[in-house]
PDB file of C-alpha atoms in Angstrom:
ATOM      1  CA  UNK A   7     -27.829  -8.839  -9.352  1.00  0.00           C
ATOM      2  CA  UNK A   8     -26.397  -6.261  -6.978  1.00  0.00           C
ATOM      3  CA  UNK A   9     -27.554  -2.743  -6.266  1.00  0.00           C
ATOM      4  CA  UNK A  10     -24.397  -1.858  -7.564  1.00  0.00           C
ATOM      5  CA  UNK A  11     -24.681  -3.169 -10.988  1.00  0.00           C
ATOM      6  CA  UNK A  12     -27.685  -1.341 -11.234  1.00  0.00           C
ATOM      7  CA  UNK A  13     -26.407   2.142 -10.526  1.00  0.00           C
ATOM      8  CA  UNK A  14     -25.707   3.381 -13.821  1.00  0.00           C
ATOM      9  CA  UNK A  15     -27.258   1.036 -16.462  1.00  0.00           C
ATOM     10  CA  UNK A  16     -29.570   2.722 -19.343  1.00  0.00           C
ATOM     11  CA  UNK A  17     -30.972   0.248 -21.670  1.00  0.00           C
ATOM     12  CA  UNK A  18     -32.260   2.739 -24.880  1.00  0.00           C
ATOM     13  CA  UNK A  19     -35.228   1.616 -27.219  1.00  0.00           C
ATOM     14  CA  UNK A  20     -35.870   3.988 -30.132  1.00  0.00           C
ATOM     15  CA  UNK A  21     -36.108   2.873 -33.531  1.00  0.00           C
ATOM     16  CA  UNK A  22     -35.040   6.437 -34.596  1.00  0.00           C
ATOM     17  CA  UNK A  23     -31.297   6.178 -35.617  1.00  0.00           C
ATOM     18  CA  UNK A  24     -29.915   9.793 -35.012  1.00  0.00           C
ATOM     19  CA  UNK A  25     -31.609  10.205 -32.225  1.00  0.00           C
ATOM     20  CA  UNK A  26     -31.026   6.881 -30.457  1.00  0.00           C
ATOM     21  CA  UNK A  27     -27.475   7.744 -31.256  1.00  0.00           C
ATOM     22  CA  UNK A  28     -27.633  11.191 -30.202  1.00  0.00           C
ATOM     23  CA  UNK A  29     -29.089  10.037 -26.396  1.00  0.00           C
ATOM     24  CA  UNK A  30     -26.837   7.444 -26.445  1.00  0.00           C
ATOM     25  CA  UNK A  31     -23.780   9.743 -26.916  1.00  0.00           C
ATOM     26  CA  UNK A  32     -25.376  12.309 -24.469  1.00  0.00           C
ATOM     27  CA  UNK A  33     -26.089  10.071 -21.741  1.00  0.00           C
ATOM     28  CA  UNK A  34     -22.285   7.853 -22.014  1.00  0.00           C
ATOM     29  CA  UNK A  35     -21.017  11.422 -21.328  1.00  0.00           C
ATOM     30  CA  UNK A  36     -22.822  11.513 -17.746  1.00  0.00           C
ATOM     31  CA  UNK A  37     -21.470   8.374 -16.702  1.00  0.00           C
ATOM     32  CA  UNK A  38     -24.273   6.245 -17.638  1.00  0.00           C
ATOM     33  CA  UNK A  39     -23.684   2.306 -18.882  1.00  0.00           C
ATOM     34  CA  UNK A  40     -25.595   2.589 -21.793  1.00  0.00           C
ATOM     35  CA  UNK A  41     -26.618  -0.046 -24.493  1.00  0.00           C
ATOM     36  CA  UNK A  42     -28.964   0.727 -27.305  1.00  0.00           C
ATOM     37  CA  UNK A  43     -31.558  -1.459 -29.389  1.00  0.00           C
ATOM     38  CA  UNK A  44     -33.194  -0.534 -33.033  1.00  0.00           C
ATOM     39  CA  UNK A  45     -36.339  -2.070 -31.955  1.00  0.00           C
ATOM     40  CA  UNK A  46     -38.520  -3.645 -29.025  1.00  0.00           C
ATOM     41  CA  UNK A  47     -38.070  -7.230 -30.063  1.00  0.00           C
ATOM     42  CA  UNK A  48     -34.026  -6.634 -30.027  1.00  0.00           C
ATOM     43  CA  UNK A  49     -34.472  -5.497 -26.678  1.00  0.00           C
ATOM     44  CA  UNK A  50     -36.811  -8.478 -25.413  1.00  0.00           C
ATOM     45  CA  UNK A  51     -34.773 -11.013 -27.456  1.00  0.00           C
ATOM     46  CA  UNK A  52     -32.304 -10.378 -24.567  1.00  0.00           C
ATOM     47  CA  UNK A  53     -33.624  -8.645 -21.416  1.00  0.00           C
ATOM     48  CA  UNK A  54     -34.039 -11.241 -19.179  1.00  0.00           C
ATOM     49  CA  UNK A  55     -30.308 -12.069 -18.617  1.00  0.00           C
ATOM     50  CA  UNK A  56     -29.747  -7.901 -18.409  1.00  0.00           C
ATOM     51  CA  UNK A  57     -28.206  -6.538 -15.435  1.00  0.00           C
ATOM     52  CA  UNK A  58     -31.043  -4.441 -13.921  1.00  0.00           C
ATOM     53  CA  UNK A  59     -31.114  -0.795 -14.742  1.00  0.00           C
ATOM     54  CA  UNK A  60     -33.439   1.940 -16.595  1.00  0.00           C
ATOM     55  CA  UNK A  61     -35.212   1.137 -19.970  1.00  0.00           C
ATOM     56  CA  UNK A  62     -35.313   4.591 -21.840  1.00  0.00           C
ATOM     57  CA  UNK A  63     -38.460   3.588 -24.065  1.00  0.00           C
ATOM     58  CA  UNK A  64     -39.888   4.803 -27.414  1.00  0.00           C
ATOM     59  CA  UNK A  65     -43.730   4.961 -27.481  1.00  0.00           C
ATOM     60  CA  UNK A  66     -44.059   5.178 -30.882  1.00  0.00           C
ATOM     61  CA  UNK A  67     -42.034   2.073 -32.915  1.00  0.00           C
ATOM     62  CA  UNK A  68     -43.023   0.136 -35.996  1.00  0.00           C
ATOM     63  CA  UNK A  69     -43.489  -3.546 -35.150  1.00  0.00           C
ATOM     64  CA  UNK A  70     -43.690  -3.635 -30.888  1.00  0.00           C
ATOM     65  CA  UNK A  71     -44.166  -0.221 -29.869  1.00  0.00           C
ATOM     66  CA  UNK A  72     -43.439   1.306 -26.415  1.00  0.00           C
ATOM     67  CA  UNK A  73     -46.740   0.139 -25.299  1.00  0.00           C
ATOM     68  CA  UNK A  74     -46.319  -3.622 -26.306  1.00  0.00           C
ATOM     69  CA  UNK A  75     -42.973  -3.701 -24.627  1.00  0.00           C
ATOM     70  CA  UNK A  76     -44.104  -2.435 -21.299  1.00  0.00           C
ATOM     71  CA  UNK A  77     -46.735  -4.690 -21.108  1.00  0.00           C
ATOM     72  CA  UNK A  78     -44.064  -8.212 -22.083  1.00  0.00           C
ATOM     73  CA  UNK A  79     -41.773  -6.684 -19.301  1.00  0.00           C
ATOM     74  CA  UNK A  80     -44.996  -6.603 -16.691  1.00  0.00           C
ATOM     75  CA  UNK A  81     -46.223 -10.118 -17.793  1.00  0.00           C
ATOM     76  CA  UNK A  82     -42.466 -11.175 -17.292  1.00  0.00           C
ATOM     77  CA  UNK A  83     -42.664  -9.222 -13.704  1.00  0.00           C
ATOM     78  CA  UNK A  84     -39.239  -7.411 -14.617  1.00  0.00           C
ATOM     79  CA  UNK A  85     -37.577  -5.587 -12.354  1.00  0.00           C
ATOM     80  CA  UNK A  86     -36.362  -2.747 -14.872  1.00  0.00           C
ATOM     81  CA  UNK A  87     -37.918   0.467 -14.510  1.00  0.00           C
ATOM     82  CA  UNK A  88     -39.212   2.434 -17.486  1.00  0.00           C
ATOM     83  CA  UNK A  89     -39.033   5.565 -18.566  1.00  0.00           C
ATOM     84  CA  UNK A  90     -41.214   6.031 -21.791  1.00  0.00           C
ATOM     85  CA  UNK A  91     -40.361   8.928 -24.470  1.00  0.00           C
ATOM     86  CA  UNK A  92     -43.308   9.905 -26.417  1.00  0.00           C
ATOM     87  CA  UNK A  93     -44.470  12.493 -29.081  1.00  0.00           C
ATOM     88  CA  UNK A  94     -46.533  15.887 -28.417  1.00  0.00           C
ATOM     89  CA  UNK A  95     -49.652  13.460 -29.587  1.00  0.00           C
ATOM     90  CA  UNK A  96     -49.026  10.583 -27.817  1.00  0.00           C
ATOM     91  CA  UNK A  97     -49.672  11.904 -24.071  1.00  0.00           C
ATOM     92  CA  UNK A  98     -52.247   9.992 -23.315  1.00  0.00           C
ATOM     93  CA  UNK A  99     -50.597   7.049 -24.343  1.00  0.00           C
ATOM     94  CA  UNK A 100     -47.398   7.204 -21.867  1.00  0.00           C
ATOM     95  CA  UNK A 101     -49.981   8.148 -19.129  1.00  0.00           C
ATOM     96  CA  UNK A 102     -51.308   4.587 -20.035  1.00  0.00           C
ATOM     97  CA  UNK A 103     -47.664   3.592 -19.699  1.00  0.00           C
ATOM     98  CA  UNK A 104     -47.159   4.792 -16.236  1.00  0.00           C
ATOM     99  CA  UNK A 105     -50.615   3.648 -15.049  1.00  0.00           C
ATOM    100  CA  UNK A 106     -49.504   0.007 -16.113  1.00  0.00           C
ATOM    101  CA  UNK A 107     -45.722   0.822 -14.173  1.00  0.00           C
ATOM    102  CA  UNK A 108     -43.616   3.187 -16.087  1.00  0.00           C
ATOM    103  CA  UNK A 109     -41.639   5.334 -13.359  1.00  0.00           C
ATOM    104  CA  UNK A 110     -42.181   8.497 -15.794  1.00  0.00           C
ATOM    105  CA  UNK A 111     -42.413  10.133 -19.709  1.00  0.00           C
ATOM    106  CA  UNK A 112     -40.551  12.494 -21.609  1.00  0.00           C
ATOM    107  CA  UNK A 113     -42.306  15.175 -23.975  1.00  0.00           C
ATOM    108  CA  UNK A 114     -40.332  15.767 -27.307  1.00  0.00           C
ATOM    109  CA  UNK A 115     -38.641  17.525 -27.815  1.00  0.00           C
ATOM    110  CA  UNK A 116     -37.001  17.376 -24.309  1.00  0.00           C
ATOM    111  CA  UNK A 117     -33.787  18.782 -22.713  1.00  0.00           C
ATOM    112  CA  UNK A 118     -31.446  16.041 -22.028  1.00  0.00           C
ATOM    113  CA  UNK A 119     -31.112  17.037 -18.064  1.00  0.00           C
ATOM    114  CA  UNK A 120     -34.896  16.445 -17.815  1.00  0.00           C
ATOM    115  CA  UNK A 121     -34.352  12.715 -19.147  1.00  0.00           C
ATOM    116  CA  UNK A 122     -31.439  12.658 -16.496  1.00  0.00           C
ATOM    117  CA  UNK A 123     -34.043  13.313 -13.877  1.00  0.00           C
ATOM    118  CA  UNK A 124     -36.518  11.095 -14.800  1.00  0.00           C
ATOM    119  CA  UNK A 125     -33.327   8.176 -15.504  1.00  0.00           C
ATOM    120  CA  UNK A 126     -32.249   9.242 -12.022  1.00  0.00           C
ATOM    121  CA  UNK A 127     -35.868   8.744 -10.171  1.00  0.00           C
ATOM    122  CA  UNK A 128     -36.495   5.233 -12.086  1.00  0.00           C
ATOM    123  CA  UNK A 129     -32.567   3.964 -10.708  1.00  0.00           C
ATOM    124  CA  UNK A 130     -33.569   5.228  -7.037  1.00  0.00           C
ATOM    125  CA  UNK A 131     -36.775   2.979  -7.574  1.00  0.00           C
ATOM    126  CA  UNK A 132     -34.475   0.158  -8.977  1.00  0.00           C
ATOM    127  CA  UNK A 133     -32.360   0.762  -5.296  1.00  0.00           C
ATOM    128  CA  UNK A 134     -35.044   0.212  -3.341  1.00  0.00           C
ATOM    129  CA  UNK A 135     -36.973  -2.959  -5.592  1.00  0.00           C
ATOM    130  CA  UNK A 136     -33.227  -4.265  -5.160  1.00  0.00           C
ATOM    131  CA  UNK A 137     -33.189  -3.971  -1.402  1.00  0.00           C
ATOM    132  CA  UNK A 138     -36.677  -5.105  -0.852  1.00  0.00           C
ATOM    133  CA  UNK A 139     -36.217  -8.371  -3.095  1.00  0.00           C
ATOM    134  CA  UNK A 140     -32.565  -8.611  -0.876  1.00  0.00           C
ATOM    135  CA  UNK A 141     -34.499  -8.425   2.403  1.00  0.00           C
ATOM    136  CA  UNK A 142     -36.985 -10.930   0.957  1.00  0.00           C
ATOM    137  CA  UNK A 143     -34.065 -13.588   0.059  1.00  0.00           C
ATOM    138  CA  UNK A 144     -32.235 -13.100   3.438  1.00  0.00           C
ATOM    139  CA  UNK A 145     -35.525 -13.333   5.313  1.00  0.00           C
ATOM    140  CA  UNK A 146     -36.424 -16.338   3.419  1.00  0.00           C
ATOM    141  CA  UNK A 147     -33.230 -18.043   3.900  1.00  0.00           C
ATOM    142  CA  UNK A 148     -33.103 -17.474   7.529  1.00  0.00           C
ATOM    143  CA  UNK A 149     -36.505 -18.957   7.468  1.00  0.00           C
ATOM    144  CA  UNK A 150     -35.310 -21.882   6.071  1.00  0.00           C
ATOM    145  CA  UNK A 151     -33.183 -23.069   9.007  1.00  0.00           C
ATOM    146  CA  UNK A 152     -36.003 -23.370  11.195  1.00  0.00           C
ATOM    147  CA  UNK A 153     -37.659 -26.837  11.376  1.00  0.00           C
ATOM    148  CA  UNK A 154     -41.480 -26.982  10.633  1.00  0.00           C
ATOM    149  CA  UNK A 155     -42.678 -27.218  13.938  1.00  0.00           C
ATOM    150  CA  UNK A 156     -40.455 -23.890  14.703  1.00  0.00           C
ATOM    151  CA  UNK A 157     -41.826 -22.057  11.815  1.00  0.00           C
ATOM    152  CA  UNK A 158     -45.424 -23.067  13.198  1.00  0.00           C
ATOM    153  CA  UNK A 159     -44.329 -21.891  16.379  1.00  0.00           C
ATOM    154  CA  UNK A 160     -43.021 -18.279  14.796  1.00  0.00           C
ATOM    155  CA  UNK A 161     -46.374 -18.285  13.306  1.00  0.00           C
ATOM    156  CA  UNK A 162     -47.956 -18.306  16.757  1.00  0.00           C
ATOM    157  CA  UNK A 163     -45.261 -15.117  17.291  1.00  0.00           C
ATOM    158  CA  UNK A 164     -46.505 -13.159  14.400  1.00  0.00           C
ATOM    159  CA  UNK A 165     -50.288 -13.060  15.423  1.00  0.00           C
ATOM    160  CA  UNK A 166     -49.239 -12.436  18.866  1.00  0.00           C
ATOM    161  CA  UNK A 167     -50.315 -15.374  20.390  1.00  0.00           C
ATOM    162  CA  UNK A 168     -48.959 -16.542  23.897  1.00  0.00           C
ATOM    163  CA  UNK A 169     -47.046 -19.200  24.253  1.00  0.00           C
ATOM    164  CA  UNK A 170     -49.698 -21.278  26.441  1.00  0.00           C
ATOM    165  CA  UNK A 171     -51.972 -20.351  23.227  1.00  0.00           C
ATOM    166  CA  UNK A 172     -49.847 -21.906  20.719  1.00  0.00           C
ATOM    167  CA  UNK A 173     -49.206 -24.700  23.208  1.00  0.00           C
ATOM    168  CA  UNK A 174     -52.977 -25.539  22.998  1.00  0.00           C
ATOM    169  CA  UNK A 175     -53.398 -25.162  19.216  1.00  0.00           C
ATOM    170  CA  UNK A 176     -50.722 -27.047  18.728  1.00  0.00           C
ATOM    171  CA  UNK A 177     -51.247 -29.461  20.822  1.00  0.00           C
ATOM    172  CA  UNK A 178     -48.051 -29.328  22.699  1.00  0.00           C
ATOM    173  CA  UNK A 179     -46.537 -28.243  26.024  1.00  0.00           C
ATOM    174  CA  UNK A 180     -45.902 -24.780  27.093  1.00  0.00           C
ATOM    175  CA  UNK A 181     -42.108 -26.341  27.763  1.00  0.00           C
ATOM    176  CA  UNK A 182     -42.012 -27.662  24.367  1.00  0.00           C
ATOM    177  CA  UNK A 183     -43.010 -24.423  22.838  1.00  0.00           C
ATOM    178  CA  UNK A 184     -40.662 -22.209  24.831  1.00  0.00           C
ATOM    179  CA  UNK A 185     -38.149 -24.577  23.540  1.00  0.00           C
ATOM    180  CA  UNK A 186     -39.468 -24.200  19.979  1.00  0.00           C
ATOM    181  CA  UNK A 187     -39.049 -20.206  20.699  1.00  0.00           C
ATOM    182  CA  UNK A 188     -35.468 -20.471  21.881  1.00  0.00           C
ATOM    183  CA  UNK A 189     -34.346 -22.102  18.828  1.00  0.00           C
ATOM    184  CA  UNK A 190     -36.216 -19.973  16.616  1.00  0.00           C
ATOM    185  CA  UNK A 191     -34.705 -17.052  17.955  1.00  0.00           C
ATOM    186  CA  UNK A 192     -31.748 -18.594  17.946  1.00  0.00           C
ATOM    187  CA  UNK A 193     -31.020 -19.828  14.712  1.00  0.00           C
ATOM    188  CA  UNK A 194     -32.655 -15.996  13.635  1.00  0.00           C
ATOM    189  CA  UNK A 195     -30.077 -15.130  15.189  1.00  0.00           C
ATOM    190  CA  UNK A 196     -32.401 -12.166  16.616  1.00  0.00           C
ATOM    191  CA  UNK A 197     -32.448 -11.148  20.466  1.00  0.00           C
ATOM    192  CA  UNK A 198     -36.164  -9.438  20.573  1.00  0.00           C
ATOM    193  CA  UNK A 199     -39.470 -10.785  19.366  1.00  0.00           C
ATOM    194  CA  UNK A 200     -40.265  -7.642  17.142  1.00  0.00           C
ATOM    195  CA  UNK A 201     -36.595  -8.958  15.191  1.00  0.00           C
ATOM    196  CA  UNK A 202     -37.965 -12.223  14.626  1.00  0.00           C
ATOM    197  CA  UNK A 203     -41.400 -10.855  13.853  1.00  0.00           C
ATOM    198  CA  UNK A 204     -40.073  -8.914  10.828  1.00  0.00           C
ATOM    199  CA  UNK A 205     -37.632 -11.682   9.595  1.00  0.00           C
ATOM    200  CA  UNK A 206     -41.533 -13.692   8.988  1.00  0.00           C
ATOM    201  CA  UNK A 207     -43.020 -10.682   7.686  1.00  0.00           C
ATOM    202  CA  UNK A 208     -40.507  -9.709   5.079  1.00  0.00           C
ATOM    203  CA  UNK A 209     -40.315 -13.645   4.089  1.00  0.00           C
ATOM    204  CA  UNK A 210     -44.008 -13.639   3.703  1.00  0.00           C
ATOM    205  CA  UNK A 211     -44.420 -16.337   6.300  1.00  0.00           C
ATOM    206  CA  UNK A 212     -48.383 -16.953   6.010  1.00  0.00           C
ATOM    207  CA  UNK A 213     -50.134 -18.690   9.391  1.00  0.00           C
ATOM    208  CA  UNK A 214     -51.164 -21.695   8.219  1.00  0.00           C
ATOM    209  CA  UNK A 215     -52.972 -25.278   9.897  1.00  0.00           C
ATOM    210  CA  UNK A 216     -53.257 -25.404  13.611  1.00  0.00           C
ATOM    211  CA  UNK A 217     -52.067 -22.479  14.641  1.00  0.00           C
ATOM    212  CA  UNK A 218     -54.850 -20.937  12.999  1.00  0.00           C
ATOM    213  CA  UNK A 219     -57.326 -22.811  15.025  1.00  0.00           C
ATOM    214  CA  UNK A 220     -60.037 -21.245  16.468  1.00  0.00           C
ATOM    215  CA  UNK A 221     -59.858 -21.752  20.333  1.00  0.00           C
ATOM    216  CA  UNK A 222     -63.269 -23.448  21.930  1.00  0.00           C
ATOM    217  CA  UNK A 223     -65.254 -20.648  23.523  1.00  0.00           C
ATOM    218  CA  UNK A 224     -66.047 -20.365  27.687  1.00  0.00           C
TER     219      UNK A 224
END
């Protein structure tokens, strides 16, 4: 899924027929993708193979309600952003929404610029989920041309060991490991230490095994 795909998409779950129609119309006419469901099991019938986007929400829906499908998109660990509408009573109930990740709610009644806004904030958090998870996968896959011994030997890197360090722990020569270094910045493709440093952090790279060893005191 691009960031691109994502722009404009508006998934719409209200069970409410005029109105779902009436949002639907409204928000087509400012360029949003939109696609509308009757009810929250419609919706999660087919939302994993959805481009990403903004779910418009309904708290209050016979069968799944608003707060049942916010929590089956968190245990799924969707990326879609939510944006719950809810009744003049049901306040506390989309503040339980946002607590447990909804980007924001919408009062009824409600001016349609206002759920603009709030459509426009949960996109710009899509963006930038999008480009973290991209940074992840590129990260990752440069990761995965290094050998094991090389990602051992980034390890050392990361906790800011020196070489002669990481030689002892593990258990090779400092000749070896400089070697070990060249290739990993190398095949990172990187030129500076804090470059290659980042590339570990944003694939999660976790120390592990010798490197970790504590070094024999005196």
């Amino acid at each position: 899924m691009t960031i691109a795909e994502a722009e404009r998409n508006v998934f719409l779950v209200d069970d409410d027929n005029d109105v779902r129609d009436e949002l639907a119309t409204a928000l087509s006419m400012r360029g949003f993708a939109v696609r509308a469901f009757a009810d929250g099991e419609t919706f999660l019938a087919v939302q994993n193979v959805l481009p990403g986007g903004c779910v418009v929400l309904d708290l209050n829906m016979p069968g799944l309600n608003g707060m049942d499908v916010q929590a089956a998109l968190a245990e799924r660990d969707s990326a879609h952003k939510v944006v719950v509408l809810t009744g003049s009573g049901s306040v506390p109930a989309a503040v339980r929404a946002m607590h447990a990740g909804a980007i924001d709610f919408i009062e009824k009644p409600f001016r349609i610029e206002d759920l603009v806004r709030a459509i426009g904030r949960a996109l710009t958090h899509q963006r930038q989920s999008l480009r973290e998870a991209n940074r992840r996968r590129e990260a990752q896959a440069q990761i995965d041309r290094l050998s094991e011994r090389e990602r051992d030997v980034l390890a050392g890197m990361v906790l800011g060991l020196a070489n002669k360090i990481i030689a002892y722990r593990l258990g090779l020569s400092v000749r070896t490991v400089e070697t070990y270094r060249a290739h990993v910045m190398d095949k990172l493709a990187v030129r500076s230490l804090a470059e290659a440093v980042q590339i570990a952090i944003d694939a999660e790279l976790s120390p592990k095994g010798d490197i970790l060893r504590v070094d024999p005191v005196g």
